[in-house]
XYZ file of C-alpha atoms in Angstrom:
528
model
C 88.007 70.007 88.480
C 85.344 69.086 91.039
C 85.051 69.523 94.775
C 83.377 67.593 97.530
C 82.037 70.164 99.956
C 80.603 70.190 103.435
C 77.511 72.373 104.002
C 78.222 75.970 103.039
C 79.194 78.260 105.869
C 76.829 80.935 107.030
C 77.482 84.521 107.927
C 79.960 83.544 110.611
C 82.119 81.534 108.282
C 81.833 77.802 108.989
C 84.263 75.247 107.653
C 84.344 73.891 104.139
C 86.481 71.054 102.846
C 87.561 70.813 99.240
C 89.064 67.874 97.412
C 90.715 68.516 94.061
C 90.468 65.634 91.645
C 91.838 66.704 88.281
C 95.460 67.242 89.207
C 94.952 70.855 90.252
C 95.777 70.926 93.964
C 96.054 74.673 94.538
C 94.355 75.172 97.892
C 93.791 78.884 97.279
C 91.925 78.262 94.038
C 89.809 75.586 95.659
C 88.956 77.842 98.590
C 88.052 80.715 96.250
C 85.439 78.557 94.544
C 84.058 77.473 97.913
C 83.668 81.161 98.808
C 81.561 81.693 95.694
C 83.939 83.119 93.091
C 85.336 81.789 89.847
C 88.988 82.257 88.984
C 89.235 85.295 86.663
C 92.696 86.646 87.471
C 95.856 84.757 86.572
C 97.069 82.831 89.641
C 100.797 83.094 89.037
C 102.313 84.785 92.128
C 104.623 82.911 94.472
C 104.836 83.568 98.210
C 107.885 85.745 97.490
C 105.943 87.850 94.998
C 103.015 88.204 97.391
C 105.379 89.342 100.161
C 107.135 91.729 97.762
C 103.994 93.770 97.071
C 103.264 94.377 100.768
C 106.930 94.993 101.601
C 107.180 97.486 98.733
C 104.069 99.362 99.885
C 105.250 99.510 103.503
C 108.604 100.691 102.074
C 110.502 101.975 105.107
C 112.525 104.206 102.787
C 109.276 105.930 101.802
C 107.565 106.401 105.148
C 110.599 107.220 107.281
C 112.089 109.587 104.709
C 108.919 111.576 104.103
C 107.972 111.862 107.802
C 111.441 112.123 109.332
C 110.706 115.811 109.969
C 107.765 114.779 112.148
C 109.946 112.355 114.108
C 112.671 114.954 114.664
C 110.176 117.634 115.631
C 108.225 115.567 118.154
C 110.698 113.851 120.445
C 113.558 113.444 118.009
C 115.956 110.477 118.209
C 114.476 108.894 121.347
C 110.958 108.903 119.927
C 112.092 107.463 116.601
C 114.362 104.711 117.927
C 112.036 103.442 120.664
C 108.699 104.593 119.267
C 109.416 102.497 116.175
C 109.170 99.317 118.251
C 106.057 100.513 120.074
C 104.239 101.085 116.785
C 105.853 98.003 115.237
C 104.842 95.672 118.043
C 101.198 96.728 117.997
C 101.166 96.718 114.201
C 102.262 93.088 114.304
C 99.179 92.217 116.381
C 97.023 93.811 113.691
C 98.930 91.898 111.011
C 98.661 88.572 112.836
C 94.902 88.965 113.219
C 94.521 89.926 109.563
C 96.693 86.984 108.493
C 94.484 84.570 110.431
C 91.350 85.871 108.735
C 93.068 86.004 105.326
C 93.907 82.314 105.638
C 90.220 81.531 106.019
C 88.980 83.932 103.320
C 91.675 84.364 100.604
C 89.877 86.704 98.176
C 90.871 89.965 96.451
C 88.101 91.742 98.338
C 90.074 91.200 101.493
C 88.828 93.177 104.448
C 85.334 94.044 103.243
C 84.675 90.421 102.327
C 85.977 89.338 105.739
C 83.623 91.782 107.476
C 80.665 90.387 105.582
C 81.433 86.800 106.498
C 82.278 87.525 110.126
C 79.431 89.866 111.032
C 76.576 87.454 110.329
C 73.941 87.482 107.594
C 71.920 90.288 109.141
C 74.796 92.757 109.329
C 76.891 91.511 106.405
C 75.808 94.123 103.804
C 76.300 97.090 106.141
C 79.569 95.768 107.586
C 81.063 95.119 104.158
C 79.861 98.509 102.860
C 81.538 100.472 105.664
C 84.731 98.395 105.649
C 85.025 98.386 101.870
C 84.695 102.127 101.422
C 87.108 102.940 104.251
C 89.596 100.492 102.766
C 89.407 101.616 99.157
C 89.423 105.357 99.956
C 92.279 104.753 102.399
C 94.193 102.948 99.669
C 93.597 105.758 97.179
C 94.855 108.186 99.820
C 97.994 106.074 100.273
C 98.700 106.193 96.543
C 98.062 109.937 96.553
C 100.394 110.618 99.483
C 103.143 108.304 98.223
C 103.277 109.675 94.693
C 102.901 113.274 95.843
C 105.748 112.678 98.311
C 107.865 111.462 95.402
C 106.990 114.597 93.433
C 108.100 116.707 96.418
C 111.353 114.740 96.745
C 112.066 115.278 93.045
C 111.531 118.993 93.709
C 114.149 118.850 96.495
C 116.608 116.837 94.369
C 116.355 119.457 91.596
C 116.789 122.235 94.165
C 119.985 120.702 95.557
C 121.331 119.746 92.128
C 121.014 123.352 90.925
C 122.773 124.939 93.891
C 120.493 124.580 96.890
C 118.132 127.125 98.389
C 120.941 129.466 99.405
C 122.861 129.051 96.170
C 120.222 130.102 93.674
C 118.819 126.610 93.118
C 115.564 126.055 91.229
C 112.534 125.495 93.467
C 109.666 124.045 91.429
C 106.270 125.686 91.879
C 103.248 123.825 93.193
C 101.991 123.514 89.616
C 105.209 121.818 88.520
C 104.999 119.483 91.535
C 101.444 118.451 90.637
C 102.650 117.865 87.057
C 105.366 115.562 88.431
C 102.668 113.799 90.438
C 100.499 113.299 87.342
C 103.424 111.950 85.296
C 104.327 109.475 88.046
C 100.734 108.255 88.259
C 100.567 107.866 84.476
C 103.679 105.690 84.454
C 102.245 103.576 87.277
C 99.052 103.047 85.309
C 101.057 101.884 82.280
C 103.148 99.445 84.345
C 100.070 98.071 86.102
C 98.435 97.443 82.724
C 101.084 94.809 81.981
C 100.543 91.079 82.652
C 100.860 89.917 86.239
C 104.049 87.970 85.413
C 105.764 91.238 84.453
C 104.305 93.004 87.476
C 105.572 90.194 89.686
C 109.109 90.819 88.424
C 108.805 94.540 89.202
C 107.427 93.712 92.643
C 110.339 91.441 93.519
C 112.830 93.968 92.144
C 111.161 96.655 94.259
C 111.463 94.527 97.403
C 115.142 93.891 96.689
C 115.742 97.602 96.016
C 114.098 98.575 99.301
C 116.131 96.011 101.220
C 119.498 96.841 99.637
C 118.769 100.567 99.652
C 118.289 100.560 103.409
C 121.611 98.807 103.990
C 123.483 101.092 101.600
C 122.124 104.276 103.175
C 122.352 103.208 106.812
C 126.048 102.418 106.298
C 127.113 105.046 103.764
C 125.632 108.208 105.293
C 127.031 107.960 108.855
C 130.337 106.607 107.495
C 130.813 109.558 105.142
C 129.767 112.195 107.681
C 132.780 113.912 109.274
C 130.796 114.542 112.459
C 128.623 111.843 113.958
C 126.165 111.848 116.792
C 126.971 109.891 119.934
C 125.085 106.744 120.913
C 123.764 108.686 123.901
C 122.226 111.256 121.538
C 120.708 108.636 119.209
C 119.117 106.556 121.945
C 118.302 109.039 124.705
C 118.021 112.579 123.327
C 114.408 113.728 123.557
C 113.659 116.866 121.571
C 111.074 119.090 123.278
C 111.878 122.195 121.251
C 109.154 121.674 118.653
C 107.872 125.217 118.210
C 104.344 123.888 118.678
C 103.994 125.055 122.303
C 103.508 121.460 123.457
C 105.334 120.766 126.698
C 104.032 117.363 127.801
C 106.706 114.749 127.085
C 104.093 112.022 126.715
C 102.084 114.135 124.269
C 105.221 114.873 122.253
C 106.146 111.174 122.163
C 102.666 110.221 120.976
C 102.725 112.746 118.128
C 106.140 111.456 117.075
C 104.694 107.944 116.649
C 102.942 109.138 113.491
C 106.136 108.618 111.488
C 106.318 104.962 112.491
C 102.618 104.209 112.152
C 102.287 105.915 108.755
C 105.222 103.851 107.493
C 103.804 100.546 108.710
C 100.679 100.548 106.544
C 99.630 98.930 103.284
C 100.330 95.292 104.128
C 96.734 94.415 103.236
C 98.132 94.258 99.690
C 98.990 90.607 100.357
C 95.289 89.943 100.956
C 94.207 91.810 97.827
C 96.669 89.777 95.735
C 95.455 86.386 96.999
C 93.399 85.566 93.897
C 96.652 85.807 91.937
C 98.766 83.929 94.507
C 99.398 80.198 94.522
C 98.111 78.421 97.640
C 96.872 81.780 98.884
C 95.327 80.453 102.100
C 98.887 79.744 103.258
C 101.000 82.227 101.295
C 98.765 85.283 101.783
C 99.189 85.220 105.586
C 102.928 84.620 105.190
C 103.108 87.702 102.956
C 101.392 89.897 105.559
C 103.432 88.779 108.564
C 106.818 88.648 106.866
C 106.335 92.091 105.285
C 105.651 93.643 108.701
C 108.393 91.732 110.531
C 111.162 92.409 108.027
C 110.095 96.054 107.722
C 110.382 96.498 111.496
C 113.949 95.183 111.479
C 115.301 97.028 108.427
C 113.351 100.185 109.278
C 115.007 100.430 112.677
C 118.383 100.011 111.017
C 117.569 102.854 108.614
C 116.489 105.133 111.474
C 119.680 104.415 113.403
C 121.949 104.880 110.404
C 120.480 108.240 109.458
C 120.183 109.523 113.034
C 123.875 108.896 113.705
C 124.518 111.585 111.070
C 122.220 114.096 112.803
C 123.815 116.921 114.800
C 121.795 120.132 114.705
C 118.058 119.387 114.786
C 116.837 123.024 114.575
C 118.990 123.595 111.468
C 117.748 120.408 109.774
C 114.155 121.543 110.322
C 114.786 125.125 109.238
C 113.166 126.136 105.916
C 116.310 128.212 105.273
C 118.704 125.273 104.904
C 119.903 124.113 101.490
C 117.117 121.516 101.158
C 114.425 123.999 102.180
C 113.703 122.209 105.453
C 113.574 118.646 104.092
C 115.476 117.061 106.985
C 116.763 113.796 105.527
C 117.771 115.488 102.273
C 119.806 117.982 104.287
C 121.414 115.147 106.308
C 122.500 113.358 103.119
C 123.683 116.566 101.467
C 125.717 117.793 104.445
C 127.291 114.381 105.091
C 128.863 114.234 101.640
C 129.597 117.945 101.431
C 131.532 117.830 104.693
C 133.667 114.970 103.380
C 134.131 115.800 99.702
C 133.324 119.488 99.445
C 130.118 118.912 97.470
C 126.815 117.179 98.040
C 126.659 115.080 94.859
C 126.844 111.845 96.830
C 123.915 112.989 98.973
C 121.853 113.700 95.859
C 122.621 110.178 94.602
C 121.434 108.800 97.953
C 118.198 110.745 97.547
C 117.885 109.112 94.122
C 118.009 105.699 95.789
C 115.138 106.779 98.041
C 113.215 108.221 95.083
C 113.337 104.887 93.237
C 112.057 103.108 96.362
C 109.165 105.575 96.665
C 108.405 105.085 92.965
C 108.067 101.328 93.429
C 106.001 101.903 96.568
C 103.516 103.901 94.512
C 103.540 101.268 91.773
C 102.677 98.482 94.229
C 100.060 100.683 95.862
C 98.259 101.079 92.520
C 98.374 97.292 92.116
C 96.681 96.798 95.472
C 94.172 99.617 94.779
C 93.109 98.123 91.489
C 92.530 94.640 92.945
C 90.372 96.066 95.707
C 88.398 98.151 93.188
C 88.014 95.060 90.986
C 86.675 92.945 93.850
C 84.455 95.670 95.328
C 82.872 96.417 91.951
C 82.480 92.690 91.263
C 79.978 92.733 94.115
C 78.246 95.833 92.738
C 79.350 98.251 95.472
C 80.782 101.000 93.240
C 79.150 103.330 90.719
C 79.534 101.813 87.229
C 80.615 98.527 88.798
C 80.218 96.660 85.515
C 83.033 98.779 84.083
C 85.554 98.483 86.926
C 85.462 94.726 87.402
C 86.237 93.838 83.791
C 89.520 92.089 83.025
C 91.344 92.196 79.700
C 92.659 89.256 77.671
C 95.816 89.264 79.821
C 93.644 88.782 82.927
C 94.416 92.254 84.288
C 91.624 94.456 85.797
C 92.632 97.216 83.427
C 89.739 99.617 84.070
C 90.247 99.412 87.821
C 93.917 100.302 87.319
C 93.108 103.525 85.471
C 90.315 104.359 87.903
C 92.747 104.123 90.819
C 95.331 106.488 89.336
C 92.622 108.944 88.252
C 91.202 109.140 91.769
C 94.712 109.539 93.224
C 95.330 112.471 90.900
C 92.064 114.145 91.909
C 92.853 113.680 95.605
C 96.111 115.591 95.168
C 94.520 118.610 93.483
C 93.558 120.312 96.800
C 97.315 120.861 97.308
C 97.099 123.621 94.691
C 94.843 125.593 97.000
C 96.220 124.683 100.397
C 98.618 122.112 101.781
C 96.400 122.027 104.875
C 93.513 120.772 102.720
C 95.762 118.220 101.084
C 97.084 116.987 104.439
C 93.502 116.549 105.605
C 92.845 114.435 102.536
C 95.828 112.122 102.974
C 95.340 111.764 106.729
C 92.793 109.151 105.696
C 95.769 107.126 104.470
C 96.720 106.183 108.033
C 93.562 106.403 110.148
C 91.032 105.492 107.449
C 93.015 102.471 106.360
C 93.558 101.240 109.920
C 89.845 101.527 110.671
C 89.207 99.194 107.742
C 91.825 96.823 109.214
C 90.179 96.845 112.639
C 86.552 96.282 111.624
C 86.821 92.647 110.446
C 89.075 91.882 113.426
C 86.411 93.351 115.730
C 83.741 91.147 114.139
C 86.024 88.120 114.437
C 86.482 88.587 118.224
C 82.827 89.450 118.906
C 80.092 88.269 116.546
C 82.122 85.390 115.069
C 84.061 84.468 118.190
C 82.394 81.102 118.685
C 82.001 79.970 115.083
C 85.011 81.373 113.230
C 86.652 78.556 111.254
C 90.344 79.307 110.806
C 92.347 78.346 107.751
C 95.794 76.711 107.603
C 97.311 79.690 109.431
C 95.716 80.438 112.799
C 96.592 81.806 116.218
C 94.815 79.052 118.124
C 93.608 80.025 121.572
C 95.457 83.335 121.363
C 93.451 84.544 118.355
C 90.840 86.436 120.384
C 93.396 88.020 122.722
C 95.617 89.200 119.860
C 92.531 90.453 118.037
C 91.409 92.568 120.994
C 94.889 94.083 121.376
C 94.820 94.979 117.666
C 91.377 96.592 117.870
C 92.276 98.606 120.965
C 95.498 99.828 119.338
C 93.633 101.079 116.271
C 91.118 102.827 118.536
C 94.035 104.417 120.416
C 95.870 105.760 117.364
C 92.599 107.019 115.891
C 92.251 109.273 118.942
C 95.949 110.142 119.302
C 96.489 111.176 115.689
C 93.377 113.345 115.812
C 94.794 115.530 118.599
C 96.066 119.067 117.898
C 99.725 119.223 116.849
C 100.196 122.965 117.410
C 98.909 125.432 119.981
C 97.069 127.732 119.927
C 94.647 125.989 117.594
C 93.606 128.133 114.627
C 92.212 127.380 111.184
C 95.798 127.151 109.930
C 97.064 124.883 112.721
C 93.987 122.697 113.251
C 94.572 118.956 112.826
C 92.044 118.148 110.118
C 92.340 114.371 110.537
C 89.052 113.987 112.469
C 87.361 116.264 109.937
C 88.587 114.168 107.006
C 87.884 110.791 108.591
C 84.572 111.988 110.052
C 83.611 113.385 106.672
C 84.340 110.058 105.010
C 82.254 108.214 107.621
C 79.376 110.665 107.118
C 79.417 110.185 103.345
C 79.629 106.400 103.564
C 76.884 106.162 106.197
C 74.638 108.626 104.341
C 75.001 106.739 101.077
C 74.062 103.560 102.913
C 70.959 105.022 104.573
C 69.746 106.903 101.512
C 70.427 104.303 98.859
C 72.725 101.321 99.269
C 70.716 99.582 102.016
C 67.996 98.958 99.437
C 70.178 97.206 96.863
C 73.617 96.291 98.201
C 73.609 92.719 99.485
C 77.297 92.342 100.286
C 79.582 89.874 98.538
C 77.705 87.817 95.931
C 78.771 84.748 94.003
C 79.740 85.037 90.350
C 79.713 81.293 89.744
C 77.437 80.127 86.954
C 74.371 78.443 88.318
């Protein structure tokens, strides 16, 4: 296969035209070679498979379930039902901007590669270094938080299945929970070591499970419940009784947005899977946008369905209820117990959620490993030569096991303090979104006049949408760093700015002390 090319684009990303001549007309493969990389991963994913990975990582069943307590506590039903669209609308602007850039640069490196090409030759190494490390650490934090959340849900399922907190049920210790977490990560490493064709099947199954699971739960739970909330309660009730001594309605609403924004993350997976996706310059952007759009719709349905079964918010949040304060678990359990005299049906519903979270973690490891593979391919990680190797099934096997090992280590602080652990996983939302915003910022500033869009582009609205996306990320970075409880003590301090600031300090220090001398940004691996 040969290509006829126009002059190579510079740091801003000029246009390049490829003509395939040997019967291979995959535009994504052609564009990858133009960008300086040879095809090493098996390009076997369809647009549906690409979408499935991002949709499975967003996983509304995962994010809404695990942070439903936060939504109830800060604003309650009104914050969740309307705040979902606030976060969803601005998230779509971020996704649209990322999709436009992805169409021009469809590589597994994704965001850090985009930053390098959009920031100009002078700034490319530094821009890609900062973006890459925020993205990969943010992804590891996502895997950590998702799989640890599953371990906690398993703890709650066991508690309810053995009688509940007030009936002598078994409450697993923190050591048992971390053992669950390790076992889940191990299984994800094994699955992600399989060929991409097998992984594609799991990804599509996961997407279908998430979709069907939402519809089953949003219909079954309020239908079974003997007492249901009114529409007035679901759409207008604003809970100000949060026990955090916060009285500003706006402040409460803002804090409640965390549930929605945490859920709507991880869609960069479609970009990281582009080197394994057919016609990736078209299908990668479709994967990003469709994953966000469909998640917004089905997520709102899930919120409504569950909230119609909510009656007593203080009781659902109380650590003395049967589920130990796990709000959604208590909603499911009470709904079935009120109808049938036992909560078995509610436990089964929690099992549906647990499977969805499991697949979310699986897809997260897939995305992690592709980012680690691409980042190490350009020499950015310690022992890069190890992490970018692929096996005879064209799977970046070492990067897979690296990703699960780091995720396990990031969960270990939970043994000492949940506050320390929460500080660690706060990077999952803010750290990841910073890595989303950086290439968009470079696209609307340094590369504004010479950005060459791919098949998918926003036309004249690209810069406007990009600026809205950047400003939204800047806004949530500040908002989610604010105190969530007053008075502020060492036990109530929001450690998000500490965690994110600490990551920035480490990344910047490593650049100034070492990497600036040897890291050159993305480099070609084409022979000759």
